[in-house]
Structures are given as structure tokens and as C-alpha cells.
Coordinates of C-alpha atoms in Angstrom, one line a residue:
Chain A
X1 CA -32.3 35.7 -99.5
X2 CA -35.1 35.3 -97.6
X3 CA -35.6 33.2 -94.9
X4 CA -38.8 31.6 -93.6
X5 CA -39.4 30.7 -90.3
X6 CA -42.0 28.5 -89.5
X7 CA -44.0 27.9 -86.1
X8 CA -44.0 26.0 -84.0
X9 CA -41.4 23.6 -85.0
X10 CA -43.5 20.6 -83.6
X11 CA -47.4 20.4 -82.1
X12 CA -49.7 17.8 -80.8
X13 CA -53.2 17.4 -81.6
X14 CA -56.4 15.2 -81.7
X15 CA -58.9 13.9 -84.5
X16 CA -61.0 16.6 -85.0
X17 CA -59.3 19.7 -83.7
X18 CA -58.2 22.8 -85.6
X19 CA -54.9 23.4 -86.1
X20 CA -53.1 26.3 -87.1
X21 CA -49.4 26.4 -88.6
X22 CA -47.6 29.6 -89.0
X23 CA -44.6 30.9 -91.2
X24 CA -43.1 34.0 -91.1
X25 CA -41.0 35.7 -93.7
X26 CA -37.8 37.6 -93.4
X27 CA -39.1 40.5 -95.8
X28 CA -42.3 40.5 -97.2
X29 CA -43.4 38.2 -100.5
X30 CA -46.9 39.8 -100.9
X31 CA -48.8 36.5 -101.7
X32 CA -45.9 34.3 -102.9
X33 CA -45.9 31.5 -100.1
X34 CA -46.8 27.8 -100.8
X35 CA -47.4 25.0 -98.3
X36 CA -46.5 21.0 -98.8
X37 CA -47.4 17.7 -96.3
X38 CA -44.5 15.5 -96.2
X39 CA -45.4 12.0 -94.8
X40 CA -42.7 9.4 -93.7
X41 CA -40.7 7.8 -96.7
X42 CA -43.0 9.9 -99.3
X43 CA -42.2 12.6 -101.3
X44 CA -43.8 16.1 -100.2
X45 CA -47.5 16.9 -101.5
X46 CA -47.8 20.8 -102.6
X47 CA -51.2 22.0 -100.8
X48 CA -51.7 25.1 -101.3
X49 CA -50.4 27.8 -103.3
X50 CA -50.2 31.8 -104.0
X51 CA -51.2 31.7 -99.9
X52 CA -54.6 30.7 -100.3
X53 CA -55.6 28.3 -103.7
X54 CA -56.0 24.9 -102.7
X55 CA -54.2 22.9 -104.8
X56 CA -57.0 20.2 -106.8
X57 CA -57.5 17.2 -104.9
X58 CA -56.4 18.6 -101.6
X59 CA -59.5 18.6 -99.0
X60 CA -61.4 21.9 -97.9
X61 CA -60.4 21.2 -94.5
X62 CA -57.2 22.5 -95.4
X63 CA -56.9 26.4 -95.9
X64 CA -53.9 29.3 -96.2
X65 CA -54.0 32.6 -95.2
X66 CA -52.3 36.0 -95.1
X67 CA -49.8 38.2 -97.0
X68 CA -46.9 39.9 -96.5
X69 CA -44.4 38.3 -94.3
X70 CA -47.2 36.2 -91.9
X71 CA -48.6 33.2 -93.1
X72 CA -51.1 30.2 -91.9
X73 CA -51.9 27.1 -93.0
X74 CA -55.5 25.7 -91.0
X75 CA -56.5 22.3 -91.1
X76 CA -59.9 22.8 -90.0
X77 CA -60.9 19.1 -88.7
X78 CA -57.7 16.8 -88.2
X79 CA -58.0 13.7 -89.8
X80 CA -56.0 10.5 -88.9
X81 CA -53.8 11.2 -92.5
X82 CA -53.2 14.6 -91.8
X83 CA -50.6 13.8 -89.0
X84 CA -47.3 14.8 -90.9
X85 CA -44.7 17.1 -91.4
X86 CA -45.9 21.0 -93.3
X87 CA -43.6 22.8 -95.2
X88 CA -43.5 26.4 -96.3
X89 CA -41.9 27.5 -99.5
X90 CA -41.2 31.2 -100.6
X91 CA -41.5 31.6 -104.5
X92 CA -41.2 35.6 -104.5
X93 CA -37.7 36.1 -104.9
X94 CA -35.6 33.2 -106.6
X95 CA -33.3 32.1 -106.8
X96 CA -32.9 30.8 -104.4
X97 CA -36.0 28.6 -103.7
X98 CA -36.6 28.5 -99.7
X99 CA -38.3 26.3 -97.4
X100 CA -39.4 26.7 -93.7
X101 CA -37.7 24.4 -91.3
X102 CA -41.1 22.2 -91.2
X103 CA -43.5 21.8 -88.4
X104 CA -43.9 17.7 -87.5
X105 CA -47.9 17.4 -86.5
X106 CA -48.1 14.2 -83.9
X107 CA -51.0 12.7 -82.2
X108 CA -51.8 13.5 -78.7
Chain B
X1 CA -50.9 13.5 -115.1
X2 CA -46.7 14.4 -115.1
X3 CA -44.7 11.2 -113.4
X4 CA -41.0 11.7 -112.3
X5 CA -38.7 9.1 -111.4
X6 CA -35.0 9.9 -110.3
X7 CA -32.5 7.2 -111.2
X8 CA -29.0 6.4 -110.4
X9 CA -26.4 4.6 -107.5
X10 CA -28.0 4.5 -104.1
X11 CA -23.7 4.9 -103.0
X12 CA -21.3 7.1 -103.6
X13 CA -17.5 7.1 -102.2
X14 CA -16.6 10.4 -100.8
X15 CA -14.8 12.8 -102.9
X16 CA -16.4 11.1 -106.2
X17 CA -19.2 12.5 -108.4
X18 CA -22.9 12.0 -107.3
X19 CA -24.9 11.5 -110.7
X20 CA -28.7 11.4 -110.9
X21 CA -31.3 11.3 -113.5
X22 CA -35.1 12.5 -113.2
X23 CA -37.2 11.0 -116.2
X24 CA -40.7 12.9 -116.6
X25 CA -43.4 10.9 -118.1
X26 CA -46.9 11.9 -119.6
X27 CA -46.0 15.2 -120.4
X28 CA -43.2 17.3 -121.9
X29 CA -40.4 18.8 -120.6
X30 CA -40.7 21.4 -122.6
X31 CA -42.0 25.3 -121.5
X32 CA -41.6 24.4 -117.6
X33 CA -38.1 24.4 -115.2
X34 CA -37.4 21.4 -113.4
X35 CA -35.8 21.1 -110.0
X36 CA -33.6 19.3 -107.7
X37 CA -34.4 19.2 -103.8
X38 CA -32.6 17.0 -101.2
X39 CA -33.5 16.0 -97.6
X40 CA -30.7 14.7 -95.3
X41 CA -32.3 12.1 -92.7
X42 CA -34.2 13.5 -90.2
X43 CA -33.8 17.1 -91.5
X44 CA -35.8 19.4 -93.4
X45 CA -35.6 20.5 -97.6
X46 CA -32.6 22.3 -99.0
X47 CA -33.3 23.4 -102.6
X48 CA -30.5 22.4 -105.2
X49 CA -31.2 24.0 -108.3
X50 CA -33.1 24.2 -111.6
X51 CA -32.8 24.2 -114.9
X52 CA -35.2 25.7 -118.1
X53 CA -36.0 23.2 -120.7
X54 CA -33.8 25.3 -123.0
X55 CA -31.3 24.6 -120.7
X56 CA -30.4 27.9 -118.8
X57 CA -29.5 27.3 -115.0
X58 CA -29.5 28.4 -111.6
X59 CA -28.4 26.8 -108.1
X60 CA -28.1 27.4 -104.4
X61 CA -25.1 29.9 -103.7
X62 CA -24.0 27.1 -101.0
X63 CA -23.9 24.2 -103.6
X64 CA -23.0 26.2 -106.3
X65 CA -19.1 25.5 -106.9
X66 CA -20.2 21.7 -107.1
X67 CA -23.4 21.0 -109.1
X68 CA -24.2 21.1 -112.6
X69 CA -28.0 20.3 -113.6
X70 CA -28.8 19.7 -117.6
X71 CA -31.9 18.8 -119.6
X72 CA -31.9 16.2 -122.3
X73 CA -35.2 17.0 -124.4
X74 CA -34.9 14.1 -126.7
X75 CA -35.0 11.5 -124.0
X76 CA -37.4 14.3 -121.5
X77 CA -34.7 13.7 -118.8
X78 CA -33.0 15.9 -116.7
X79 CA -29.6 14.9 -114.7
X80 CA -27.8 16.4 -111.3
X81 CA -24.2 16.3 -110.7
X82 CA -22.7 16.8 -107.6
X83 CA -18.7 16.9 -107.3
X84 CA -16.7 16.3 -104.3
X85 CA -19.3 14.5 -102.2
X86 CA -18.8 14.1 -98.5
X87 CA -21.3 12.4 -95.9
X88 CA -22.6 15.5 -95.4
X89 CA -24.5 15.2 -98.8
X90 CA -26.1 12.0 -97.8
X91 CA -29.6 12.6 -98.3
X92 CA -32.8 11.7 -99.9
X93 CA -32.2 13.5 -103.7
X94 CA -35.9 14.7 -105.4
X95 CA -36.6 16.0 -108.5
X96 CA -39.8 18.1 -109.1
X97 CA -41.2 20.4 -111.4
X98 CA -41.5 24.2 -111.2
X99 CA -45.1 25.3 -111.6
X100 CA -44.1 28.3 -114.1
X101 CA -41.6 30.9 -114.5
X102 CA -43.7 33.9 -112.5
X103 CA -44.2 31.6 -109.5
X104 CA -41.9 28.7 -108.5
X105 CA -43.6 26.2 -106.9
X106 CA -43.2 22.8 -106.9
X107 CA -46.4 20.9 -108.1
X108 CA -45.3 17.4 -109.1
X109 CA -42.5 15.5 -107.4
X110 CA -40.2 12.0 -108.1
X111 CA -40.9 9.7 -104.9
X112 CA -37.1 10.6 -104.2
X113 CA -33.7 8.3 -104.3
X114 CA -31.5 7.6 -101.1
X115 CA -28.2 8.6 -102.0
X116 CA -25.3 7.1 -99.7
X117 CA -22.0 8.8 -99.2
X118 CA -19.5 6.0 -97.6
X119 CA -16.4 4.3 -98.4

């Protein structure tokens, strides 16, 4: 199974900051990497698929990059509604579908 | 747009079987894979399994011996059964649509339902 590791596990930032979250796969997954945002008490929401494609309706301040084993999610200018937990997920070798452990983005 | 809604008991006794149903609306269940994912309180996401509308299934290796996912295309529903539950199975259970057979990310999710295992 492909293991997904996110870093950091948590971080604090301020409104307007540029934030980057990293996801590393245990083997190459080409660009089969997806990002989700989850707010407390809510279901995860797809943000980015195929490493860099923005899901419809997602603000352009979110972007994704990477290939192979190393990927990043960047929020260019944090907004109050962006404080949430973010998960990466690989879709290269399934089953199983595997997620990273999550990165909790809090307010500084 | 597609909507998913989980339903089922919120409390299950240890050793019994957890049963949930996901109803798909504003879209057909045909031609897609459909998945169950769970999240223990305060923890991350765990994939349980998925089913194609035709009935073929794949399960998480760690849960395979206890999980059954089925589909009822006439009702636009798919279901989860998890047997011999323990407190470790207490979680929010989500159903979700798999985007495609070639790229299995989850593009639509239900709101989730909390299932507590307790006597």
C-alpha cells in the first residue's frame, strides 16, 4: 500500500499569509494526488485533483503542485474561512484509497 | 448537483452489526463507484471500501473480514454493513462518490453520520 505523509501536522498562520502544506508519497504516484479541506463538523470537500487541477467553485488562491512523490498545497493569501484541516489522498494505486494524516491550519 | 445522505442507527451495541445506507439524489448511481469512509472522533480519514454500480467491490484490508458493501440501483442507494463492532468502530461514517474508475478521488460527499458503539 502507498503511504501518505503530510507536514506539518499543524500550523498557525494569520489572515493574508501565504501557506504551504506538503504531502509525500511512499512511492511515485505521478500526479494522482488530491487535496481536501475539512471544517469542524463538516464533510471533507474536494479542493484539488490530479495534483494541480482546481475543483469547480474553489477559489483561485488555492493551488497545488508536484509530481512523483512530493506535492504541495498552497494558499496564496489566507482568508478567515480557510482555517480548517487539510488532507491529501493518492489515487494512483487503488485499492486501497489512502489519505495523509491531515494538517490542521489554525489562527495565529 | 449530486447529493448523498447517510442514514441508519446512531448507536450500536458491541459485537453487533453496524448498518448504514447512502441515498443518492439529483443523479444516477449508474456508471460510478461509490465509497464509504470513516473518521473516529478527533482523528483522520479512513477508507472502508467502494462498490461499482454493477456490484463489484473492494475493501480495506484491515476491515475486509467484517465489511460488506452492497448496491440497490432501483432505489439509487448503496449500503454498508460492518459486523462484530467494538468501541474502536465509533466514528463519523461518510459516503462519497468516486470520480471515475481511472482516477479514484472523491468528488461528492454526504454530510456524515456519527455511529457510537456502546452498550
